């Protein structure tokens, strides 16, 4: 999809603040600093609609980006490391869980995992939790530009094995720098929102 129009329509910490328009939603989940904001910027052909930061835990709200008045990209707070009190982190967890369990417009979840490393315990827990609830999960292996081309296959196999993915499960190596994987991911998103 060519994106000409994109806007941040809602910043939410509770359901009453979610958008009321009936548009399909694609949520972006992953640990802090895995590249969610960079991926969203790349997907909507912008440099900074989603704010990025070197510091983990920058996104502390659920952000709804209106893409072409056709769908919402939903940026969830990162899980795992963040410089915040434990009570604050627990609040984010509850906020994410409420959104995921109760949002009928949610069509798929893009789970971001750094291609360079074995998935952590939080990644596996998130994946298992999403699978348990029957979500359509698209795994995006971020930062693929940090590997040599010859290493991509080895690292995608490692991710597949570590998460116990089935053959039909979707895993896309992605680079926000080079835009590798963007067209493939858009094709999957477009087919998902028309289902």
mmCIF file of C-alpha atoms in Angstrom:
data_model
loop_
_atom_site.group_PDB
_atom_site.id
_atom_site.type_symbol
_atom_site.label_atom_id
_atom_site.label_comp_id
_atom_site.label_asym_id
_atom_site.label_seq_id
_atom_site.Cartn_x
_atom_site.Cartn_y
_atom_site.Cartn_z
ATOM 1 C CA UNK A 1 0.000 0.000 0.000
ATOM 2 C CA UNK A 2 1.285 3.442 -0.851
ATOM 3 C CA UNK A 3 0.759 5.654 2.153
ATOM 4 C CA UNK A 4 0.043 9.339 1.569
ATOM 5 C CA UNK A 5 -1.975 10.041 4.683
ATOM 6 C CA UNK A 6 -1.117 8.973 8.214
ATOM 7 C CA UNK A 7 -1.869 10.553 11.586
ATOM 8 C CA UNK A 8 -1.669 9.769 15.273
ATOM 9 C CA UNK A 9 -5.392 9.649 16.099
ATOM 10 C CA UNK A 10 -5.387 8.445 19.700
ATOM 11 C CA UNK A 11 -3.043 8.008 22.633
ATOM 12 C CA UNK A 12 -4.689 5.704 25.141
ATOM 13 C CA UNK A 13 -4.152 4.192 28.564
ATOM 14 C CA UNK A 14 -7.722 2.879 28.878
ATOM 15 C CA UNK A 15 -10.458 1.615 26.500
ATOM 16 C CA UNK A 16 -12.510 4.838 26.745
ATOM 17 C CA UNK A 17 -9.649 6.568 24.887
ATOM 18 C CA UNK A 18 -9.526 4.115 21.959
ATOM 19 C CA UNK A 19 -10.757 5.375 18.561
ATOM 20 C CA UNK A 20 -14.437 4.741 17.910
ATOM 21 C CA UNK A 21 -14.145 4.340 14.118
ATOM 22 C CA UNK A 22 -14.710 0.791 12.959
ATOM 23 C CA UNK A 23 -11.407 0.164 11.175
ATOM 24 C CA UNK A 24 -9.305 -2.984 11.235
ATOM 25 C CA UNK A 25 -6.335 -2.794 13.586
ATOM 26 C CA UNK A 26 -2.866 -4.303 13.348
ATOM 27 C CA UNK A 27 -0.994 -4.231 16.668
ATOM 28 C CA UNK A 28 2.794 -4.082 17.030
ATOM 29 C CA UNK A 29 4.230 -5.899 20.053
ATOM 30 C CA UNK A 30 7.779 -6.614 21.148
ATOM 31 C CA UNK A 31 10.285 -5.983 23.859
ATOM 32 C CA UNK A 32 11.594 -2.512 24.558
ATOM 33 C CA UNK A 33 13.995 -1.204 21.890
ATOM 34 C CA UNK A 34 13.314 -3.976 19.361
ATOM 35 C CA UNK A 35 12.340 -1.385 16.733
ATOM 36 C CA UNK A 36 8.520 -1.057 16.846
ATOM 37 C CA UNK A 37 8.475 2.694 16.224
ATOM 38 C CA UNK A 38 11.118 2.393 13.477
ATOM 39 C CA UNK A 39 9.077 -0.364 11.814
ATOM 40 C CA UNK A 40 5.897 1.720 11.918
ATOM 41 C CA UNK A 41 7.743 4.739 10.472
ATOM 42 C CA UNK A 42 9.143 2.541 7.716
ATOM 43 C CA UNK A 43 5.744 1.009 6.905
ATOM 44 C CA UNK A 44 4.090 4.432 6.538
ATOM 45 C CA UNK A 45 7.004 5.956 4.607
ATOM 46 C CA UNK A 46 7.753 8.525 7.313
ATOM 47 C CA UNK A 47 10.826 9.344 9.345
ATOM 48 C CA UNK A 48 9.280 10.230 12.671
ATOM 49 C CA UNK A 49 5.506 9.802 12.975
ATOM 50 C CA UNK A 50 6.230 7.249 15.712
ATOM 51 C CA UNK A 51 8.801 8.616 18.135
ATOM 52 C CA UNK A 52 11.939 6.522 18.433
ATOM 53 C CA UNK A 53 14.464 6.577 21.235
ATOM 54 C CA UNK A 54 17.752 4.996 22.232
ATOM 55 C CA UNK A 55 16.259 4.514 25.689
ATOM 56 C CA UNK A 56 14.074 1.423 26.149
ATOM 57 C CA UNK A 57 10.535 2.038 27.355
ATOM 58 C CA UNK A 58 9.822 5.239 25.389
ATOM 59 C CA UNK A 59 6.311 4.133 24.395
ATOM 60 C CA UNK A 60 4.217 4.122 27.568
ATOM 61 C CA UNK A 61 0.783 4.419 25.993
ATOM 62 C CA UNK A 62 -1.162 2.593 23.288
ATOM 63 C CA UNK A 63 -0.797 4.742 20.166
ATOM 64 C CA UNK A 64 -3.262 4.463 17.289
ATOM 65 C CA UNK A 65 -1.950 5.554 13.877
ATOM 66 C CA UNK A 66 -4.619 6.118 11.227
ATOM 67 C CA UNK A 67 -3.272 4.846 7.901
ATOM 68 C CA UNK A 68 -5.128 6.156 4.834
ATOM 69 C CA UNK A 69 -8.451 6.061 6.771
ATOM 70 C CA UNK A 70 -8.364 2.295 6.077
ATOM 71 C CA UNK A 71 -6.768 0.807 9.172
ATOM 72 C CA UNK A 72 -5.008 1.532 12.417
ATOM 73 C CA UNK A 73 -1.454 0.588 13.287
ATOM 74 C CA UNK A 74 -1.441 0.162 17.048
ATOM 75 C CA UNK A 75 1.887 0.672 18.802
ATOM 76 C CA UNK A 76 1.910 -1.132 22.155
ATOM 77 C CA UNK A 77 4.351 -0.369 24.981
ATOM 78 C CA UNK A 78 7.417 -2.595 24.898
ATOM 79 C CA UNK A 79 7.755 -5.411 27.398
ATOM 80 C CA UNK A 80 10.861 -6.435 29.275
ATOM 81 C CA UNK A 81 13.525 -3.911 30.195
ATOM 82 C CA UNK A 82 12.437 -0.358 30.885
ATOM 83 C CA UNK A 83 13.671 2.243 33.333
ATOM 84 C CA UNK A 84 10.457 2.530 35.277
ATOM 85 C CA UNK A 85 9.112 1.443 38.653
ATOM 86 C CA UNK A 86 7.750 -2.119 38.813
ATOM 87 C CA UNK A 87 4.256 -0.778 39.538
ATOM 88 C CA UNK A 88 4.386 1.272 36.319
ATOM 89 C CA UNK A 89 5.586 -1.745 34.294
ATOM 90 C CA UNK A 90 2.773 -3.888 35.771
ATOM 91 C CA UNK A 91 0.292 -1.183 34.718
ATOM 92 C CA UNK A 92 1.574 -1.331 31.123
ATOM 93 C CA UNK A 93 1.167 -5.126 31.172
ATOM 94 C CA UNK A 94 -2.464 -4.826 32.284
ATOM 95 C CA UNK A 95 -3.084 -2.081 29.698
ATOM 96 C CA UNK A 96 -1.690 -4.288 26.887
ATOM 97 C CA UNK A 97 -3.621 -7.347 28.061
ATOM 98 C CA UNK A 98 -6.901 -5.392 28.226
ATOM 99 C CA UNK A 99 -6.389 -4.129 24.694
ATOM 100 C CA UNK A 100 -5.463 -7.545 23.273
ATOM 101 C CA UNK A 101 -8.284 -9.442 24.964
ATOM 102 C CA UNK A 102 -11.117 -6.986 24.372
ATOM 103 C CA UNK A 103 -10.481 -5.242 21.065
ATOM 104 C CA UNK A 104 -12.744 -6.689 18.377
ATOM 105 C CA UNK A 105 -11.204 -4.599 15.574
ATOM 106 C CA UNK A 106 -7.830 -6.329 16.130
ATOM 107 C CA UNK A 107 -7.030 -8.426 13.041
ATOM 108 C CA UNK A 108 -3.418 -9.469 13.623
ATOM 109 C CA UNK A 109 -0.434 -8.920 15.854
ATOM 110 C CA UNK A 110 3.009 -8.220 14.498
ATOM 111 C CA UNK A 111 5.458 -9.614 17.038
ATOM 112 C CA UNK A 112 8.904 -8.077 16.636
ATOM 113 C CA UNK A 113 11.988 -10.039 17.596
ATOM 114 C CA UNK A 114 15.611 -8.994 17.023
ATOM 115 C CA UNK A 115 16.937 -11.371 14.346
ATOM 116 C CA UNK A 116 20.428 -11.324 15.850
ATOM 117 C CA UNK A 117 19.486 -12.949 19.149
ATOM 118 C CA UNK A 118 17.674 -16.004 20.420
ATOM 119 C CA UNK A 119 14.179 -14.966 21.593
ATOM 120 C CA UNK A 120 14.159 -14.123 25.298
ATOM 121 C CA UNK A 121 11.799 -15.537 27.899
ATOM 122 C CA UNK A 122 9.455 -12.541 27.487
ATOM 123 C CA UNK A 123 9.345 -13.072 23.701
ATOM 124 C CA UNK A 124 8.453 -16.738 24.123
ATOM 125 C CA UNK A 125 5.844 -15.966 26.780
ATOM 126 C CA UNK A 126 4.244 -13.328 24.552
ATOM 127 C CA UNK A 127 4.236 -15.645 21.536
ATOM 128 C CA UNK A 128 2.742 -18.540 23.539
ATOM 129 C CA UNK A 129 0.138 -16.248 25.087
ATOM 130 C CA UNK A 130 -0.913 -14.882 21.670
ATOM 131 C CA UNK A 131 -1.066 -18.380 20.232
ATOM 132 C CA UNK A 132 -3.116 -19.615 23.197
ATOM 133 C CA UNK A 133 -5.727 -16.941 22.447
ATOM 134 C CA UNK A 134 -5.763 -17.769 18.735
ATOM 135 C CA UNK A 135 -4.441 -14.520 17.303
ATOM 136 C CA UNK A 136 -3.036 -14.248 13.814
ATOM 137 C CA UNK A 137 0.651 -13.661 14.546
ATOM 138 C CA UNK A 138 3.124 -12.239 12.057
ATOM 139 C CA UNK A 139 6.684 -12.443 13.331
ATOM 140 C CA UNK A 140 8.949 -9.714 12.069
ATOM 141 C CA UNK A 141 12.650 -10.356 12.645
ATOM 142 C CA UNK A 142 14.005 -6.818 12.938
ATOM 143 C CA UNK A 143 17.465 -5.399 12.286
ATOM 144 C CA UNK A 144 18.219 -7.809 9.421
ATOM 145 C CA UNK A 145 20.624 -5.237 7.952
ATOM 146 C CA UNK A 146 22.934 -5.917 10.921
ATOM 147 C CA UNK A 147 23.598 -9.426 9.551
ATOM 148 C CA UNK A 148 25.429 -10.535 6.420
ATOM 149 C CA UNK A 149 23.104 -11.928 3.746
ATOM 150 C CA UNK A 150 24.733 -15.325 4.252
ATOM 151 C CA UNK A 151 23.671 -15.307 7.943
ATOM 152 C CA UNK A 152 19.959 -14.583 7.384
ATOM 153 C CA UNK A 153 18.881 -18.192 6.791
ATOM 154 C CA UNK A 154 20.734 -19.448 9.870
ATOM 155 C CA UNK A 155 19.178 -16.785 12.100
ATOM 156 C CA UNK A 156 15.620 -17.202 10.777
ATOM 157 C CA UNK A 157 15.954 -20.970 11.342
ATOM 158 C CA UNK A 158 17.138 -20.301 14.897
ATOM 159 C CA UNK A 159 14.079 -18.104 15.555
ATOM 160 C CA UNK A 160 11.709 -20.682 14.045
ATOM 161 C CA UNK A 161 13.188 -23.457 16.155
ATOM 162 C CA UNK A 162 13.313 -21.415 19.359
ATOM 163 C CA UNK A 163 9.634 -20.402 19.068
ATOM 164 C CA UNK A 164 8.608 -23.862 17.777
ATOM 165 C CA UNK A 165 7.016 -22.318 14.680
ATOM 166 C CA UNK A 166 5.098 -24.427 12.190
ATOM 167 C CA UNK A 167 6.019 -24.371 8.511
ATOM 168 C CA UNK A 168 3.025 -22.140 7.678
ATOM 169 C CA UNK A 169 3.799 -19.597 10.422
ATOM 170 C CA UNK A 170 4.884 -16.238 9.012
ATOM 171 C CA UNK A 171 8.364 -14.917 9.772
ATOM 172 C CA UNK A 172 9.713 -11.957 7.811
ATOM 173 C CA UNK A 173 13.277 -10.643 8.117
ATOM 174 C CA UNK A 174 12.961 -6.848 8.147
ATOM 175 C CA UNK A 175 15.225 -3.822 8.060
ATOM 176 C CA UNK A 176 13.978 -0.318 8.814
ATOM 177 C CA UNK A 177 17.254 0.925 7.304
ATOM 178 C CA UNK A 178 17.113 -0.799 3.903
ATOM 179 C CA UNK A 179 13.322 -1.410 3.865
ATOM 180 C CA UNK A 180 13.894 -5.134 3.152
ATOM 181 C CA UNK A 181 10.684 -6.963 4.001
ATOM 182 C CA UNK A 182 8.396 -3.926 3.771
ATOM 183 C CA UNK A 183 6.540 -4.957 0.595
ATOM 184 C CA UNK A 184 6.107 -8.529 1.844
ATOM 185 C CA UNK A 185 4.735 -7.293 5.163
ATOM 186 C CA UNK A 186 2.322 -4.898 3.432
ATOM 187 C CA UNK A 187 1.033 -7.768 1.242
ATOM 188 C CA UNK A 188 0.284 -9.825 4.348
ATOM 189 C CA UNK A 189 -1.350 -6.888 6.155
ATOM 190 C CA UNK A 190 -3.549 -6.064 3.150
ATOM 191 C CA UNK A 191 -4.719 -9.656 2.773
ATOM 192 C CA UNK A 192 -5.400 -9.826 6.541
ATOM 193 C CA UNK A 193 -7.609 -6.754 6.720
ATOM 194 C CA UNK A 194 -9.858 -7.903 3.866
ATOM 195 C CA UNK A 195 -10.446 -11.360 5.384
#
